[in-house]
Tab-separated table of C-alpha atoms in Angstrom:
chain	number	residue	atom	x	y	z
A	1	UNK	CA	-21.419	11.536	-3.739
A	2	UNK	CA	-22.728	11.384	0.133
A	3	UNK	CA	-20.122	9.533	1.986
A	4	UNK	CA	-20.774	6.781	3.695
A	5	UNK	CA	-19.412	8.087	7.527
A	6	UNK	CA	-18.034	3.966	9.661
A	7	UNK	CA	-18.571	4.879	13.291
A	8	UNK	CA	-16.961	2.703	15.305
A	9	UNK	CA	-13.513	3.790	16.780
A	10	UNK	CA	-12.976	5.636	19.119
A	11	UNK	CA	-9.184	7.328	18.170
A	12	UNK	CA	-7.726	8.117	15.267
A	13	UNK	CA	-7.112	5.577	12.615
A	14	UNK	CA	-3.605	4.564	11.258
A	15	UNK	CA	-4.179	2.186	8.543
A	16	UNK	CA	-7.195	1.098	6.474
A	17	UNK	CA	-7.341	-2.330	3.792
A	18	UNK	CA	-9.692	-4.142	1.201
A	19	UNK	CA	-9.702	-7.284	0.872
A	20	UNK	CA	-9.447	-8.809	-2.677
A	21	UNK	CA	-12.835	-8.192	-3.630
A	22	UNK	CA	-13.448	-4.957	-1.834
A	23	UNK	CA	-16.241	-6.104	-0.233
A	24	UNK	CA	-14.587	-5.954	3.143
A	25	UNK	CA	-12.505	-2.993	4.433
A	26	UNK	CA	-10.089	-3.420	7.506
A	27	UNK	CA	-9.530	-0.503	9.912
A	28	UNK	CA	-7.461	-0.530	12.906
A	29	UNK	CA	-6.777	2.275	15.297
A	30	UNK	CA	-5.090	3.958	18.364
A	31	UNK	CA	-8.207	2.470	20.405
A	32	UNK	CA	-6.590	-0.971	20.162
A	33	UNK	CA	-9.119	-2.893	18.316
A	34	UNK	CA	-9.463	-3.806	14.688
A	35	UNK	CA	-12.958	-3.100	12.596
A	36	UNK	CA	-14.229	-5.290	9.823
A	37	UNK	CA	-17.124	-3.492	7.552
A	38	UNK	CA	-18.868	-3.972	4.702
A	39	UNK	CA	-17.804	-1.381	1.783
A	40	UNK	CA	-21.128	-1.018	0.141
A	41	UNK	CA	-23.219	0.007	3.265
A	42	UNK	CA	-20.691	1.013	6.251
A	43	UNK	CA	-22.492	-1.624	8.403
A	44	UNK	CA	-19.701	-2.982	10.615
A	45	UNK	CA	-19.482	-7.071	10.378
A	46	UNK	CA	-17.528	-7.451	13.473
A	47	UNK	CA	-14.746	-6.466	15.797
A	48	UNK	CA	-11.374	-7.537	16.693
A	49	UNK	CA	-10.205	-8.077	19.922
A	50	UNK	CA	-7.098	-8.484	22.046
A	51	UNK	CA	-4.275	-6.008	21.128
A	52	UNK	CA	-3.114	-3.709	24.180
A	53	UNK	CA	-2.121	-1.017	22.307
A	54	UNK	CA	-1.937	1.361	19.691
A	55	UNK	CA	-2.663	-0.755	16.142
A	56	UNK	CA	-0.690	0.425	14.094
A	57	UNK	CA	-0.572	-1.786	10.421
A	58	UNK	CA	-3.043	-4.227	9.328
A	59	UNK	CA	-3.197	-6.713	6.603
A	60	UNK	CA	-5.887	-9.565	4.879
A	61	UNK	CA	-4.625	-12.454	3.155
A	62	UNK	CA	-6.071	-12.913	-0.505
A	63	UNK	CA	-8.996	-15.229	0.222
A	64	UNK	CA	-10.032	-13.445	3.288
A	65	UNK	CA	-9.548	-15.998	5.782
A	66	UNK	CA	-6.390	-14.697	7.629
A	67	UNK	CA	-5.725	-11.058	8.629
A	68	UNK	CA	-2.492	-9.665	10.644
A	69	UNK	CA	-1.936	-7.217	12.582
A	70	UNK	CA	0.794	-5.482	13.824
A	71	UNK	CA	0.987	-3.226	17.719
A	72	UNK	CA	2.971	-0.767	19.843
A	73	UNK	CA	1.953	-3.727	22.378
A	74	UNK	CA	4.903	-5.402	20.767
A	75	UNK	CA	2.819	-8.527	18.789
A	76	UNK	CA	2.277	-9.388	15.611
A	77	UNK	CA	-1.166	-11.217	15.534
A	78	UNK	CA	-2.926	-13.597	13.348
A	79	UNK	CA	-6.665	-13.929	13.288
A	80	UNK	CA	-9.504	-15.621	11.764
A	81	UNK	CA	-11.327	-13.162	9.193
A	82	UNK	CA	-14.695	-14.945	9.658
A	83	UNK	CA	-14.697	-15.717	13.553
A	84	UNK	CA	-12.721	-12.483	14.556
A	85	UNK	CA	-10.889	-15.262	16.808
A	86	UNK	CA	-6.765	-14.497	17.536
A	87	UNK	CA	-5.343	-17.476	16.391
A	88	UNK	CA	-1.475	-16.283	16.687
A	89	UNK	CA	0.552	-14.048	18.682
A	90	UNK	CA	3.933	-13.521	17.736
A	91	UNK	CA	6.170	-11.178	20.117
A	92	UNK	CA	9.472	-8.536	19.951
A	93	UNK	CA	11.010	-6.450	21.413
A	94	UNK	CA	9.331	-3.441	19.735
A	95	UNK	CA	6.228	-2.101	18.277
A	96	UNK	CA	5.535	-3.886	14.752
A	97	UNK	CA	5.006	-0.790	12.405
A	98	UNK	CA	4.110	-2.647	9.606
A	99	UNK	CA	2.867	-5.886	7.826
A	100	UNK	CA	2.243	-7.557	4.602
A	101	UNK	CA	1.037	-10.508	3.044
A	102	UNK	CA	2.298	-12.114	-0.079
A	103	UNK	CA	0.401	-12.687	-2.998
A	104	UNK	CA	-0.842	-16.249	-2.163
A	105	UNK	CA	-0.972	-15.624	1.546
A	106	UNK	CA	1.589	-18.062	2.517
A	107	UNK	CA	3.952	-15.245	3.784
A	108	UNK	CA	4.056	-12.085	6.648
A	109	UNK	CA	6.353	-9.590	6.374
A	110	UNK	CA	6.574	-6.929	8.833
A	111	UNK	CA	8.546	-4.174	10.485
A	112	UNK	CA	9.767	-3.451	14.116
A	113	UNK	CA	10.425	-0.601	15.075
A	114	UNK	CA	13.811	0.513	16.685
A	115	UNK	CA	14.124	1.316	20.006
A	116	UNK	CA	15.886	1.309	23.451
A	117	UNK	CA	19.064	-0.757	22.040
A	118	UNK	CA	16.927	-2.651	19.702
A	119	UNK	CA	17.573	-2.007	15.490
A	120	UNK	CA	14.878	-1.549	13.672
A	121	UNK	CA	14.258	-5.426	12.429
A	122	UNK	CA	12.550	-7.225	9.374
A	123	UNK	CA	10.960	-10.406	9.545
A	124	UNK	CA	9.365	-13.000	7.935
A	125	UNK	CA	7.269	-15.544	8.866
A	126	UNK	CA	5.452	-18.539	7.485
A	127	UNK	CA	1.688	-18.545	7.164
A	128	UNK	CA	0.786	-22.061	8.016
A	129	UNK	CA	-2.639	-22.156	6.136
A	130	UNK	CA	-3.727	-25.566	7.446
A	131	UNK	CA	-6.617	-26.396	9.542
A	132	UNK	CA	-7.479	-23.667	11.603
A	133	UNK	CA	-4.837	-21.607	10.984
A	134	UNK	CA	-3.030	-21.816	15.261
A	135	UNK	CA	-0.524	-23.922	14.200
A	136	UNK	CA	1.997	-21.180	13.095
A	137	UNK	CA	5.706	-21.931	13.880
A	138	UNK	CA	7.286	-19.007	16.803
A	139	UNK	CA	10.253	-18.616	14.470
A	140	UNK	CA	10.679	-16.187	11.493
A	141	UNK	CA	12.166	-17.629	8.271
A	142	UNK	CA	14.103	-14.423	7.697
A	143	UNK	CA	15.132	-12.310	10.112
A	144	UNK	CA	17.197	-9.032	9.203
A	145	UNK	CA	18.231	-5.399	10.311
A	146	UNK	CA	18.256	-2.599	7.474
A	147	UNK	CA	21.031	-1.388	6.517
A	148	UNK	CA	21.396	2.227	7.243
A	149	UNK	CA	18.306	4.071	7.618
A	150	UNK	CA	15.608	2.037	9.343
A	151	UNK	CA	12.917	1.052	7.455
A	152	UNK	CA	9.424	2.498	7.549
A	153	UNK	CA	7.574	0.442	4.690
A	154	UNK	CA	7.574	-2.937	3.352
A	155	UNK	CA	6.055	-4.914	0.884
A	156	UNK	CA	6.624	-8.480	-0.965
A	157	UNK	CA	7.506	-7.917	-5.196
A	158	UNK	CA	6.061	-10.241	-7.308
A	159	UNK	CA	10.199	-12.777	-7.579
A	160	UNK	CA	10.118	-14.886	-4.434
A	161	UNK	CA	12.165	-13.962	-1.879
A	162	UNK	CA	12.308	-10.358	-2.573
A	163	UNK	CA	11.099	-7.367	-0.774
A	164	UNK	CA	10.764	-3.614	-1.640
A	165	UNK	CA	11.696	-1.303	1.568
A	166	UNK	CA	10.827	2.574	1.995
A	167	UNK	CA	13.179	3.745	4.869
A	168	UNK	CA	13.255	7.066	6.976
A	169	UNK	CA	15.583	8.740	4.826
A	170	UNK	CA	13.923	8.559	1.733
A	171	UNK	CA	16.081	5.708	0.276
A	172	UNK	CA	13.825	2.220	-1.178
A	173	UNK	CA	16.078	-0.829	-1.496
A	174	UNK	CA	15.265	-3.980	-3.154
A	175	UNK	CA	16.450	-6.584	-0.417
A	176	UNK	CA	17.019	-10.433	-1.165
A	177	UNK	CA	15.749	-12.146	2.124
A	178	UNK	CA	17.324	-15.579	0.959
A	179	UNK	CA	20.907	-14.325	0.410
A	180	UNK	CA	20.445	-11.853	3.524
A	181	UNK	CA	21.494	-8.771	1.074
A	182	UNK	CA	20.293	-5.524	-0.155
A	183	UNK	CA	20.173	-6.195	-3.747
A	184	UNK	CA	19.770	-2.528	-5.105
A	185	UNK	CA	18.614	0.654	-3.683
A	186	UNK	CA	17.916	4.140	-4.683
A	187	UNK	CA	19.672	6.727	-2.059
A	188	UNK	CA	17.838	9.475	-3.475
A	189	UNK	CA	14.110	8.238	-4.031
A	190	UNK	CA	13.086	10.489	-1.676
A	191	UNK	CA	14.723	13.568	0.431
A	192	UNK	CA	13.016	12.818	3.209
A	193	UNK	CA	10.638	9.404	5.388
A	194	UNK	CA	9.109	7.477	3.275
A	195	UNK	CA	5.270	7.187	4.771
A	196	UNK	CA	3.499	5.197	2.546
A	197	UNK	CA	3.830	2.462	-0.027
A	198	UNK	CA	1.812	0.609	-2.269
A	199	UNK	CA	1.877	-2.014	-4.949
A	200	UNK	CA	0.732	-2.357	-8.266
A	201	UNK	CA	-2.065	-5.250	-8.501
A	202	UNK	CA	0.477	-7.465	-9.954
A	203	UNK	CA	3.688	-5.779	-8.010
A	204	UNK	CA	5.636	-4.841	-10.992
A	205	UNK	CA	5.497	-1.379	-9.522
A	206	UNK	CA	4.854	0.919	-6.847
A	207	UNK	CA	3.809	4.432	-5.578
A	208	UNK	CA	5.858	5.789	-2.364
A	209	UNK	CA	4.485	8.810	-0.981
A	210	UNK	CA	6.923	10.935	1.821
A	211	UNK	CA	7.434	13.605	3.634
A	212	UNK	CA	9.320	15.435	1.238
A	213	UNK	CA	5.894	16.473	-0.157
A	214	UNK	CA	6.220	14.070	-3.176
A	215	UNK	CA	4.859	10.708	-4.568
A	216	UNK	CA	6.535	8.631	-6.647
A	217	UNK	CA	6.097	5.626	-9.116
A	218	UNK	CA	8.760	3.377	-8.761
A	219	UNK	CA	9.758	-0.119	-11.004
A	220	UNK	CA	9.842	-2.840	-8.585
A	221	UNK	CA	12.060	-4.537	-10.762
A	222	UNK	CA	15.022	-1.837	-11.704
A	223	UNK	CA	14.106	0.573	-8.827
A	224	UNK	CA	14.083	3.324	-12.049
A	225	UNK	CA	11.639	6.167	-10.755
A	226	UNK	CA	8.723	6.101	-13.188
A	227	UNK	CA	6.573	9.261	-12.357
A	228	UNK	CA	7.078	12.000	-10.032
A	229	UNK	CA	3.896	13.763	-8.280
A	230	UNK	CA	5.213	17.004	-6.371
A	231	UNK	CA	2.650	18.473	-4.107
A	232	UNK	CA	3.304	21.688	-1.629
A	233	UNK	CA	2.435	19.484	1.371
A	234	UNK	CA	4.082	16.454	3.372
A	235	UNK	CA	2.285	13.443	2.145
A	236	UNK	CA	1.108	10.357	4.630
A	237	UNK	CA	-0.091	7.859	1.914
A	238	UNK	CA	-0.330	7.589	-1.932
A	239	UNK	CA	-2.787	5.178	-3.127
A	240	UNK	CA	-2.744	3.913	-7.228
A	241	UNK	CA	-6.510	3.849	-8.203
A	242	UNK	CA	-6.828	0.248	-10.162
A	243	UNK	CA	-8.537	0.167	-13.616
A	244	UNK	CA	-8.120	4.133	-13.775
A	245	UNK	CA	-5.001	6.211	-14.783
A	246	UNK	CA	-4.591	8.062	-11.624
A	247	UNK	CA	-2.931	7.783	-8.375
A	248	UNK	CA	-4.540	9.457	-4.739
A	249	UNK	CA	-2.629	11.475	-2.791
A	250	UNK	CA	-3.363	12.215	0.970
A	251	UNK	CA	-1.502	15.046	3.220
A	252	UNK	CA	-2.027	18.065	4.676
A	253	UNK	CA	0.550	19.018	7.794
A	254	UNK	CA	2.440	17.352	10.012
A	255	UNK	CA	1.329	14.186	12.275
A	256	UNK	CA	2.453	16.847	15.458
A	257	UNK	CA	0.878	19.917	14.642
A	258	UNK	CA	-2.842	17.582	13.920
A	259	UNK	CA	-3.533	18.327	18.289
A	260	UNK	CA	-3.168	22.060	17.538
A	261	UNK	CA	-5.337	22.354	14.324
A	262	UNK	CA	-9.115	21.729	13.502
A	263	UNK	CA	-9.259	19.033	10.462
A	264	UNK	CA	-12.303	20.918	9.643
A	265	UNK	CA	-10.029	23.578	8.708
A	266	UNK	CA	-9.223	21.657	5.931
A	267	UNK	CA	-5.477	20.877	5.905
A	268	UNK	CA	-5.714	17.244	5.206
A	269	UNK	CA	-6.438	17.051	1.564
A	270	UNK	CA	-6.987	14.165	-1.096
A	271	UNK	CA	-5.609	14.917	-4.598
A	272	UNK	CA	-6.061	13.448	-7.464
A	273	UNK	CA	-3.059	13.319	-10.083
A	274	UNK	CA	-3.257	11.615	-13.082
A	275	UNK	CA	-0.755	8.932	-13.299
A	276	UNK	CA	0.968	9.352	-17.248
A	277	UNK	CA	0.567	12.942	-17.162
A	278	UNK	CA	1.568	13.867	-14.023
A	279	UNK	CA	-0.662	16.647	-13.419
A	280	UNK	CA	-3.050	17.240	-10.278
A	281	UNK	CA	-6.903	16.889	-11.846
A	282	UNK	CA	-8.955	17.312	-8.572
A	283	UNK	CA	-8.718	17.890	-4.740
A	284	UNK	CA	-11.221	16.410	-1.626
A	285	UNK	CA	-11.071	17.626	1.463
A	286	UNK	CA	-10.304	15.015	3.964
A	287	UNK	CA	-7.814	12.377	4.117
A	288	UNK	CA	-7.465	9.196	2.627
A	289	UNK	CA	-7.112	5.240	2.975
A	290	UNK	CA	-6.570	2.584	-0.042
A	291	UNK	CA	-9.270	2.569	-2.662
A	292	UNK	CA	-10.591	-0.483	-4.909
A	293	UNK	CA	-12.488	0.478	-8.140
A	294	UNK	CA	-14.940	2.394	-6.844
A	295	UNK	CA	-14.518	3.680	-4.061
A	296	UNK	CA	-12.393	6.042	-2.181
A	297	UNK	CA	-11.983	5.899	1.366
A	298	UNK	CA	-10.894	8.539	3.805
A	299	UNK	CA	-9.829	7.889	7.330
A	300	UNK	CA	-9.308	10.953	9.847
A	301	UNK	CA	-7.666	11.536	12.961
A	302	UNK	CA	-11.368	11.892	14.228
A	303	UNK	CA	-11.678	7.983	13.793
A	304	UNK	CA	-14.293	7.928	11.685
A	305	UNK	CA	-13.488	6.382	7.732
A	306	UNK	CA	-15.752	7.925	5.489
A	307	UNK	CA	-16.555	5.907	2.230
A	308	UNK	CA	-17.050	7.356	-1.127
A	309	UNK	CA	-18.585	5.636	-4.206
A	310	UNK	CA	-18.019	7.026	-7.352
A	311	UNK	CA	-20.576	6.803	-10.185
A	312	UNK	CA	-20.815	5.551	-13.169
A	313	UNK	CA	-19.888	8.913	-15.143
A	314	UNK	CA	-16.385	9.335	-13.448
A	315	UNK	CA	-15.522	5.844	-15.290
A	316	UNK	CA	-16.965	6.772	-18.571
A	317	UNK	CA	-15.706	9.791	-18.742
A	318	UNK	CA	-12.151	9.815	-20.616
A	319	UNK	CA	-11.049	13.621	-20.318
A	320	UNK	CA	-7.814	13.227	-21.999
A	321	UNK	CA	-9.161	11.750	-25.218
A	322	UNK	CA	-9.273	8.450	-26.423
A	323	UNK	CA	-5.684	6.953	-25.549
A	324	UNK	CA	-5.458	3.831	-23.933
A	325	UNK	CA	-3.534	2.934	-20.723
A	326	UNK	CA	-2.178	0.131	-19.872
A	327	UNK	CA	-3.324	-0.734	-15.761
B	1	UNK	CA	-16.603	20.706	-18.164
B	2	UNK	CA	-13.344	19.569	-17.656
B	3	UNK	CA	-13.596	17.749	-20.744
B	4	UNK	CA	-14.979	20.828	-22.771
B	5	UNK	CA	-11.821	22.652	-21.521
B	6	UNK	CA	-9.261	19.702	-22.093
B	7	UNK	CA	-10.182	20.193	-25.762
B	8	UNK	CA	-8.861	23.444	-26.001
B	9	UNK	CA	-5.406	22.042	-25.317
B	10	UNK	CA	-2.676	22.659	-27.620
B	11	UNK	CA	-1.223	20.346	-30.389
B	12	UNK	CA	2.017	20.417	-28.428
B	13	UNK	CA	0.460	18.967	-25.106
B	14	UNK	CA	-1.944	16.554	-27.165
B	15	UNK	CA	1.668	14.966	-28.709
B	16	UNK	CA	4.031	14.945	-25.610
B	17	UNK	CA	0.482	12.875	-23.929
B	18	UNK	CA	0.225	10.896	-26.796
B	19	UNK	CA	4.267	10.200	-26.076
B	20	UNK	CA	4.063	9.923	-22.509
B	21	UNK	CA	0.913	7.216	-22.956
B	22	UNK	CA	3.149	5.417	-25.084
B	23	UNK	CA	6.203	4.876	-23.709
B	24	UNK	CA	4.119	3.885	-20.347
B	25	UNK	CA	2.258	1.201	-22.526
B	26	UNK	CA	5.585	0.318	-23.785
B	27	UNK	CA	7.216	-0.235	-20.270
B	28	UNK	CA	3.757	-2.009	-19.052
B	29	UNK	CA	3.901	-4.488	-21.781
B	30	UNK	CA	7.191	-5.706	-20.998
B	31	UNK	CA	6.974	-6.227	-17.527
B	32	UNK	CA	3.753	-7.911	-18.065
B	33	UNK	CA	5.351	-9.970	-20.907
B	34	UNK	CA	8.505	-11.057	-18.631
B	35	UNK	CA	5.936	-11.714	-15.514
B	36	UNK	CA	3.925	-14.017	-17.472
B	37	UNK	CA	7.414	-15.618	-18.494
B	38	UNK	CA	8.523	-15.660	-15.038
B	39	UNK	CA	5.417	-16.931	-13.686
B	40	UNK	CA	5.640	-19.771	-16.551
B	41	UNK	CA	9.145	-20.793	-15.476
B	42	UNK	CA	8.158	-21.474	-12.245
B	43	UNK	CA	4.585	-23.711	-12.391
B	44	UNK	CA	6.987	-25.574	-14.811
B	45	UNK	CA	9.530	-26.351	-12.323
B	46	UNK	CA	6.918	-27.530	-9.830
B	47	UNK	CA	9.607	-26.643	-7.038
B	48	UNK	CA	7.923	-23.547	-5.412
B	49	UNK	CA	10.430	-24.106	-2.595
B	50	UNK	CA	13.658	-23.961	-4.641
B	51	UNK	CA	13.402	-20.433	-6.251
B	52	UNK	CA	16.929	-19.048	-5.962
B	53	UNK	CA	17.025	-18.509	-9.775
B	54	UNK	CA	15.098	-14.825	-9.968
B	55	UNK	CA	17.759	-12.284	-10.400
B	56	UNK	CA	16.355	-8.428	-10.863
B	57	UNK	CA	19.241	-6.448	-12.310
C-alpha cells in the first residue's frame, strides 16, 4: 500500500475534499492557493488562484461544477471546477473558517470567525446555478450569530433549513435558519472544541471529533450521541469510511506544539475504530483527510497529501463474522 | 491474522456484537424509512420553496 505522495503546496494543508465520485480531491492550504488532483494517480489537474491568505475550508458542489472556498483574507469565493476561474467573491469582516454545500448544491453555508468586535457569524447564501455561475446575489439569505460558544463546524442536515453546529466548547446545536432559533443542542457533546465534523452520505448522522481526545457519532435528527470513540490524544478530524463499518480518526498533539516537534516522530496518528463496536482495530502513522471507498488520504503539516488505496482484501475481509451493517 | 484471532473471542463478546449490530440496524432502518417518507412528502408538494413543515423533535 505505497502512497501516492501530491506535491504541490508549499505550507501546510488545512482541509482536504472529494468530490461525489472521488475522482477529484480538493486541497487548500496556508500557501493561499487551492489544488485540484486526480485520486487515482496524484497528477494535479489544475490550480486555483486568487485568495490572499491563509485557505482555510474548502468545499465542491455535487456535480463538480462549483467549489467554495473560504480565507483569513476575509472572502468567501466561488469558482468554476472545470476552468479554475473565480466567479464570486463574497466579503466580511473576518476570516471564513468554514463552508458547506447542501446536498443539491443550491446552498453555502459557512462560518466567520470572531474577532476585533465582530461575533463569530453564520451565513447562508444562495448558489445561483445558472449560466456561468457570476451571477450570485451579495446578500446572505440567513444571517446569524451563535448563541454562546462560537461555532467552529457547520454542516447542512438532510430537513431544509436546518443546520448541525460543532462550537468551541464542545456543545452541537441543531439550529433552524428560517425561524432564526437554536432548535436543540447538546451542552455536553463534547468537553472541549469541536475540530471536525462530518456527515453521513445521506446526513441522518454525524461523527464530531474534538479536542477532548474523543469522536463521536451523533443523530442529526435527535442530537442522541450514538457511539463514543475515546482515544489518549486531541483529535483534529474524524472521518466515517462509506460502505465499511468503521470511522478514521486523525490526532496526535496540539496544532502549537507541531513547530517544536518532527512529524516524523510520529505523533500524528490515523486510527482506525470500528464504528458498532467501538473498539480501535488499526493505527497509520500520519495524519488524515476525508476518505471515499477506497482510499484514505493523509494531509501533513509538511503540505504534502499522501493517498492510500486499499485493496481488494481489506473489503472482503469481514473480521467480525458474518453480521451485516447497515451504511 | 486478525481474523484467526477474532475467532477466539468469547460467546459473551460474539452476543453483546451481535446486540450492538442490531440495535444499529434497527436505528438505521428507521431513519432511512422516515427519510424516504420525508423526501416523498416533499417531491409531492412540488413547493421546494415553502418547506416550513419539517419539525425534528
Amino acid at each position: 500500500m505505497r502512497p501516492i505522495l501530491l506535491q504541490g503546496h508549499e505550507r501546510s494543508l488545512t482541509q482536504i475534499k472529494f468530490n461525489r465520485e472521488g475522482d477529484l480531491l480538493f486541497s487548500c492550504s496556508k500557501d493561499h492557493v487551492i489544488n485540484v488532483w486526480f485520486s487515482h494517480n496524484g497528477e494535479r489537474l489544475g490550480t486555483y488562484n486568487g485568495h490572499n491568505g491563509t485557505i482555510w475550508t474548502v468545499d465542491v458542489d455535487p456535480e463538480s461544477k462549483f467549489m467554495v472556498s473560504g480565507s483569513a483574507d476575509n472572502t468567501l469565493r466561488l469558482w468554476s471546477v472545470q476552468t479554475g476561474k473565480n466567479l464570486f467573491t463574497w466579503e466580511f469582516p473576518t476570516a471564513v473558517k468554514r463552508v458547506d454545500f447542501n446536498d443539491d448544491g443550491t446552498q453555502v453555508v459557512c462560518i466567520t470567525e470572531q474577532r476585533m468586535g465582530h461575533q463569530c457569524a453564520i451565513r447562508v447564501f444562495e448558489i445561483n446555478r445558472d449560466g456561468d455561475g457570476s451571477d450570485q446575489s451579495p446578500d446572505p439569505i440567513y444571517f446569524f450569530n451563535p448563541i454562546g460558544s462560537k461555532a467552529t463546524v457547520c454542516a447542512f442536515t438532510n430537513v431544509p433549513d436546518v443546520i448541525f453546529t460543532g462550537h468551541e466548547s464542545g456543545k452541537v446545536a441543531l439550529f433552524n435558519l428560517k425561524k432564526e432559533e437554536e432548535m436543540n443542542n447538546n451542552e455536553r457533546a463534547h468537553g472541549d472544541t469541536v475540530t471536525d465534523l462530518q456527515l453521513s452520505k445521506d446526513r441522518t448522522y454525524c461523527i464530531t471529533s474534538s479536542k477532548d481526545k474523543s469522536a463521536r457519532i451523533h443523530d442529526t435528527k435527535t442530537l442522541q450521541v450514538i457511539k463514543t470513540f475515546t482515544t489518549e490524544t486531541p483529535l483534529n478530524s474524524a472521518s466515517l469510511m462509506p460502505n465499511r463499518p468503521y470511522v478514521l480518526l486523525g490526532g496526535g498533539q496540539e496544532a502549537m506544539s507541531v513547530t517544536t516537534t518532527s512529524l516524523r516522530q510520529g505523533k500524528f496518528e490515523t486510527r482506525f475504530w470500528h464504528k458498532i463496536f467501538e473498539e480501535e482495530v488499526g493505527r497509520v502513522k500520519g495524519h488524515f483527510g476525508p476518505i471515499n471507498t477506497n482510499l484514505l488520504c493523509f494531509w501533513g503539516e509538511d503540505g504534502f497529501v499522501r493517498v492510500h488505496h486499499f485493496d481488494d482484501s481489506f473489503f472482503k475481509a469481514k473480521p467480525y463474522g458474518d453480521l451485516e451493517i447497515a451504511d | 491474522e486478525d481474523a484467526a484471532e477474532e475467532s477466539n473471542v468469547s460467546a459473551e463478546l460474539i452476543a453483546l456484537r451481535k446486540r450492538l449490530v442490531d440495535e444499529w440496524n434497527a436505528w438505521r432502518a428507521l431513519r432511512k424509512r422516515e427519510l424516504a417518507d420525508e423526501r416523498g412528502h416533499r417531491a409531492g408538494r412540488r413547493s421546494p420553496s415553502s418547506e416550513d413543515k419539517e419539525e425534528i423533535e
